[in-house]
mmCIF file of C-alpha atoms in Angstrom:
data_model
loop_
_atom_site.group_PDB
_atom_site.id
_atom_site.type_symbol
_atom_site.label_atom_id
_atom_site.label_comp_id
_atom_site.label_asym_id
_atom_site.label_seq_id
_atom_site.Cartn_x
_atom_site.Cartn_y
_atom_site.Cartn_z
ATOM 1 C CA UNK I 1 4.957 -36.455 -138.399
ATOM 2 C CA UNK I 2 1.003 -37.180 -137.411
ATOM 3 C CA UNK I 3 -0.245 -34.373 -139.696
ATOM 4 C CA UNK I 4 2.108 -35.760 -142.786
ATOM 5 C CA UNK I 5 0.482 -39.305 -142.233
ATOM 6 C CA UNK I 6 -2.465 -38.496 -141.672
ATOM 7 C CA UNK I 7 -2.757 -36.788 -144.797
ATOM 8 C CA UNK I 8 -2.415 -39.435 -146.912
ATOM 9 C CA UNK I 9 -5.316 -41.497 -145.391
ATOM 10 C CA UNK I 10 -7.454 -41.771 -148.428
ATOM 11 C CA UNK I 11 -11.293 -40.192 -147.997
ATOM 12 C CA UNK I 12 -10.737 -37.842 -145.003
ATOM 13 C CA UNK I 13 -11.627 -34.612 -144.466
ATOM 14 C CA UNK I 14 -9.520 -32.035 -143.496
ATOM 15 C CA UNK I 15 -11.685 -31.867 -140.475
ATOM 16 C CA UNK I 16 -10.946 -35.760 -139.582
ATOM 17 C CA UNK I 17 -7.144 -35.172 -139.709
ATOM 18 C CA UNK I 18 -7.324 -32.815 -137.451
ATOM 19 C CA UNK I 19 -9.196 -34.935 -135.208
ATOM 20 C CA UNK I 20 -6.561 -37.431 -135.513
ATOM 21 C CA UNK I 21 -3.967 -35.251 -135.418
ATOM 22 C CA UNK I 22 -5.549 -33.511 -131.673
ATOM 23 C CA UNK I 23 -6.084 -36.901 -130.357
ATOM 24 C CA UNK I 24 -2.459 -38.295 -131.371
ATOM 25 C CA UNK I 25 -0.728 -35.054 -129.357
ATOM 26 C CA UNK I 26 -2.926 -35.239 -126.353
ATOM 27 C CA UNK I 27 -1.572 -39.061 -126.320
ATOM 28 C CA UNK I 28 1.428 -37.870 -126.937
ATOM 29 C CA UNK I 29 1.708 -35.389 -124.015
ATOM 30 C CA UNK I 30 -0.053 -37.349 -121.522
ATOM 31 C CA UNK I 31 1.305 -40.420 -122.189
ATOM 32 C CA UNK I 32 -1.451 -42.275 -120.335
ATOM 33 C CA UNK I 33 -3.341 -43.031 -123.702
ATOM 34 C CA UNK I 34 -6.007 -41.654 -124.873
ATOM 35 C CA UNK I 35 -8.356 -39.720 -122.843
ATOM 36 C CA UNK I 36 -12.320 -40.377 -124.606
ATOM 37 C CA UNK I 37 -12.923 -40.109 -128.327
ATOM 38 C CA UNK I 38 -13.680 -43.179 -130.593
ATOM 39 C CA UNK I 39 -10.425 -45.625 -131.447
ATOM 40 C CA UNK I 40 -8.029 -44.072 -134.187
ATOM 41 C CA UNK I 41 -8.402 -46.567 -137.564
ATOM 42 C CA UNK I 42 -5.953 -47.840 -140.050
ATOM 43 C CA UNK I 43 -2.797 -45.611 -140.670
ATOM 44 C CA UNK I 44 -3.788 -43.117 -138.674
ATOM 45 C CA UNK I 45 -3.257 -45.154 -135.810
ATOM 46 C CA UNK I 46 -0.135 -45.861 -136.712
ATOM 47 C CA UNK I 47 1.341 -42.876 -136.883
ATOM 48 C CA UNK I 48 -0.550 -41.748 -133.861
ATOM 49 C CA UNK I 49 1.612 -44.831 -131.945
ATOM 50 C CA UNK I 50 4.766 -44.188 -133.621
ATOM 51 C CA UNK I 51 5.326 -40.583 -133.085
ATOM 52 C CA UNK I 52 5.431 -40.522 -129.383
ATOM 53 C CA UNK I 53 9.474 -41.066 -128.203
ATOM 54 C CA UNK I 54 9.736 -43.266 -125.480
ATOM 55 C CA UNK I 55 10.818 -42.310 -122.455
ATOM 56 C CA UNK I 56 14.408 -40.978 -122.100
ATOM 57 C CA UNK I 57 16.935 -43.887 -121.450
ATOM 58 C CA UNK I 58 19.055 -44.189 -118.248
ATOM 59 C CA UNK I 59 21.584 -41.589 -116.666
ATOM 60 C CA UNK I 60 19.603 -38.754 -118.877
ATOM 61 C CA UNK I 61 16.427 -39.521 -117.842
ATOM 62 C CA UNK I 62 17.264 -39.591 -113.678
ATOM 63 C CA UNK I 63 18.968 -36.086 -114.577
ATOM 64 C CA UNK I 64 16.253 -35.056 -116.200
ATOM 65 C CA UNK I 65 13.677 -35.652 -113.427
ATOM 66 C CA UNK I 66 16.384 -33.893 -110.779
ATOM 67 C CA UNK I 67 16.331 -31.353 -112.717
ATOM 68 C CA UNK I 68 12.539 -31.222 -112.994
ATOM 69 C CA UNK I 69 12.405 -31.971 -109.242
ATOM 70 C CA UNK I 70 15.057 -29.290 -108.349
ATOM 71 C CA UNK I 71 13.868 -26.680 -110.126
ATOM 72 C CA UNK I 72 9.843 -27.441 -109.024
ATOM 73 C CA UNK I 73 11.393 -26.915 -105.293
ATOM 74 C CA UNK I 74 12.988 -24.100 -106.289
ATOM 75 C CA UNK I 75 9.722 -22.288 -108.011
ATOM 76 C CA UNK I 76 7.612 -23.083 -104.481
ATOM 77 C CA UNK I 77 10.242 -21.389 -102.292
ATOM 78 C CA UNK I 78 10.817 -18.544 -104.748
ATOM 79 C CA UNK I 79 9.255 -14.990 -103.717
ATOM 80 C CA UNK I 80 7.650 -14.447 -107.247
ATOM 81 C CA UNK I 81 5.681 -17.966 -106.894
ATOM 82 C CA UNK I 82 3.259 -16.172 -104.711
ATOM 83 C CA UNK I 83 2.549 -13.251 -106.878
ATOM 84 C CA UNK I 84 1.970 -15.450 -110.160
ATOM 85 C CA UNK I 85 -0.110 -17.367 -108.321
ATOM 86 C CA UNK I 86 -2.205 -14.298 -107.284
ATOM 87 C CA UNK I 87 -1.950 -12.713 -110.583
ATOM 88 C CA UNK I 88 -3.027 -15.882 -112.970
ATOM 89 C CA UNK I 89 -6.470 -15.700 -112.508
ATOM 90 C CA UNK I 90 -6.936 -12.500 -113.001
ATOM 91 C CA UNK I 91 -4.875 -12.044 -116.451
ATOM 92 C CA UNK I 92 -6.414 -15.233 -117.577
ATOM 93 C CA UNK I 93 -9.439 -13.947 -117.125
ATOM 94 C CA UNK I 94 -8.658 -10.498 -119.106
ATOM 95 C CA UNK I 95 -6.622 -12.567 -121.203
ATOM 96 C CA UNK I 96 -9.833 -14.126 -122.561
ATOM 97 C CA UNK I 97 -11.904 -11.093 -122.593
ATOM 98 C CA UNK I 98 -9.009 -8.451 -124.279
ATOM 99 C CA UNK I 99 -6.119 -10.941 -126.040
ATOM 100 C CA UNK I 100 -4.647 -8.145 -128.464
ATOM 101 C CA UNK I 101 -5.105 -5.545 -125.651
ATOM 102 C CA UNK I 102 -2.931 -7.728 -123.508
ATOM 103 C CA UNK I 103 -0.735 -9.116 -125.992
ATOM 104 C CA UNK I 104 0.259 -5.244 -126.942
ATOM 105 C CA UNK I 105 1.161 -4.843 -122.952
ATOM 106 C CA UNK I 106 3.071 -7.339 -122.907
ATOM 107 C CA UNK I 107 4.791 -6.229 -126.169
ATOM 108 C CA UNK I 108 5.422 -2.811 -124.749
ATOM 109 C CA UNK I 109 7.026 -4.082 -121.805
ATOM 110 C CA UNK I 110 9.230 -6.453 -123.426
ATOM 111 C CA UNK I 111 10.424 -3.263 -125.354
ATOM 112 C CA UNK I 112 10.664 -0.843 -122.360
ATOM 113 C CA UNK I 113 12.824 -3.937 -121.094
ATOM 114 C CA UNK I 114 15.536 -4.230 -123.741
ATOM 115 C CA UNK I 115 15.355 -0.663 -124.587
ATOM 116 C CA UNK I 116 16.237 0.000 -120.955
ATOM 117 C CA UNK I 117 18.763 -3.264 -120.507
ATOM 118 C CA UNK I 118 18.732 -3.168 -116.783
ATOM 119 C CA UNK I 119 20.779 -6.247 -116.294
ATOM 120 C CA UNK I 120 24.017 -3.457 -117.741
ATOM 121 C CA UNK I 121 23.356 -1.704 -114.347
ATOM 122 C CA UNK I 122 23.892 -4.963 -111.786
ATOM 123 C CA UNK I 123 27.725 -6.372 -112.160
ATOM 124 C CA UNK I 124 27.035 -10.530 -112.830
ATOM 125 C CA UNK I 125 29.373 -11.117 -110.334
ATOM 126 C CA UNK I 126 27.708 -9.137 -107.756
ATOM 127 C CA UNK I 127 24.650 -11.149 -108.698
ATOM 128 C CA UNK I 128 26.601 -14.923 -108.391
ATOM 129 C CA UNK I 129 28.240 -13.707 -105.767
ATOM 130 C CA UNK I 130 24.393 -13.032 -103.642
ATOM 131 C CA UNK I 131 23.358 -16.133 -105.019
ATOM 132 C CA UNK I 132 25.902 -18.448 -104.160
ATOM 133 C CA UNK I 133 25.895 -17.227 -100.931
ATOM 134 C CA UNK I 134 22.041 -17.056 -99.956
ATOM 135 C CA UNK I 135 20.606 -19.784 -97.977
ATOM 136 C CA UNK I 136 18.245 -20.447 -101.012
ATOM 137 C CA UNK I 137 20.832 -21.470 -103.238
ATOM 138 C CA UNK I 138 22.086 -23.837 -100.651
ATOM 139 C CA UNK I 139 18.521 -25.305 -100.131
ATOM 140 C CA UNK I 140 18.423 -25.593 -104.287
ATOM 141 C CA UNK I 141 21.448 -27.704 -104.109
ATOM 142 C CA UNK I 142 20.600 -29.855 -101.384
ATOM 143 C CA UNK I 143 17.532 -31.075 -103.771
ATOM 144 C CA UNK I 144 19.584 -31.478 -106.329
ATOM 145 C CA UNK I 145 21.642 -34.024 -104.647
ATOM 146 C CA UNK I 146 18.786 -35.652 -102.911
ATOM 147 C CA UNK I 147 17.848 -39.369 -103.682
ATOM 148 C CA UNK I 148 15.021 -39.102 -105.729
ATOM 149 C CA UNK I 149 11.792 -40.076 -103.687
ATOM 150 C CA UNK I 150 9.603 -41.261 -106.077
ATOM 151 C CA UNK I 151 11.827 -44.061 -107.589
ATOM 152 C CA UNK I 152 9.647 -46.891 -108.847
ATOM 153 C CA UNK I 153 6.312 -44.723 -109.041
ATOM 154 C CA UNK I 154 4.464 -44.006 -112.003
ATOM 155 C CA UNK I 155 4.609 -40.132 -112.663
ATOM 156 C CA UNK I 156 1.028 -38.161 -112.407
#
């Protein structure tokens, strides 16, 4: 782990291997190196270079990226894409003004949810049923067994 080796870099301060630690995951996640900051030293850089897998390895990483793919063109065509797009600037906005206020709607809902269980009212295979046959699904598929595009380019 980067916090377990970075801990035992003699003469830093807890403040340091955090540093280290931030910098390491941001590598990590981007995987396009690091983005500013001063070089990491010693065993800290290290572990920053050793805890980042590599990319996944053949068949699983193509099915990985259709599935990424398929389910990205699924999200734009999908009816609720337009309304969290609407609604995200707004709650992030009250988000950072009132966190607890909204984190105790959200709480609220998710029990007024499961208290209520509405998915016991619609039969599932109703629901497949409607799904298998809409002209969405069919579109959802068809990406899925497209040849990916982007073969051979770096990823953004």
């Amino acid at each position: 782990m980067i916090e377990a080796r970075a801990a035992h870099v003699p003469g830093m301060t807890p403040q340091e291997r955090l540093a280290i630690s931030r910098r390491a995951i941001l590598k990590c996640m981007t995987q396009s190196g690091r983005e500013g900051g001063e070089p990491l030293q010693g065993d800290a850089a290290e572990s920053a270079g050793e805890s980042c897998s590599p990319r996944r390895p053949g068949s699983l990483s193509r099915l990985w990226r259709a599935l990424r793919r398929t389910t990205a063109v699924w999200w734009r065509n999908h009816p609720a894409h337009l309304a969290v797009e609407v609604a995200q600037p707004v709650l992030g906005q009250y988000a950072r003004s009132h966190p607890l206020t909204l984190l105790g709607v959200a709480a609220a809902l998710g029990a007024m949810v499961m208290l209520a269980r509405p998915w016991r009212l619609i039969p599932v295979t109703g629901l497949l049923m409607t799904a298998l046959k809409s002209k969405a699904f069919t579109h959802f598929m068809a990406s899925a067994l497209m040849p990916d595009q982007n073969r051979g380019r770096r990823p953004h």
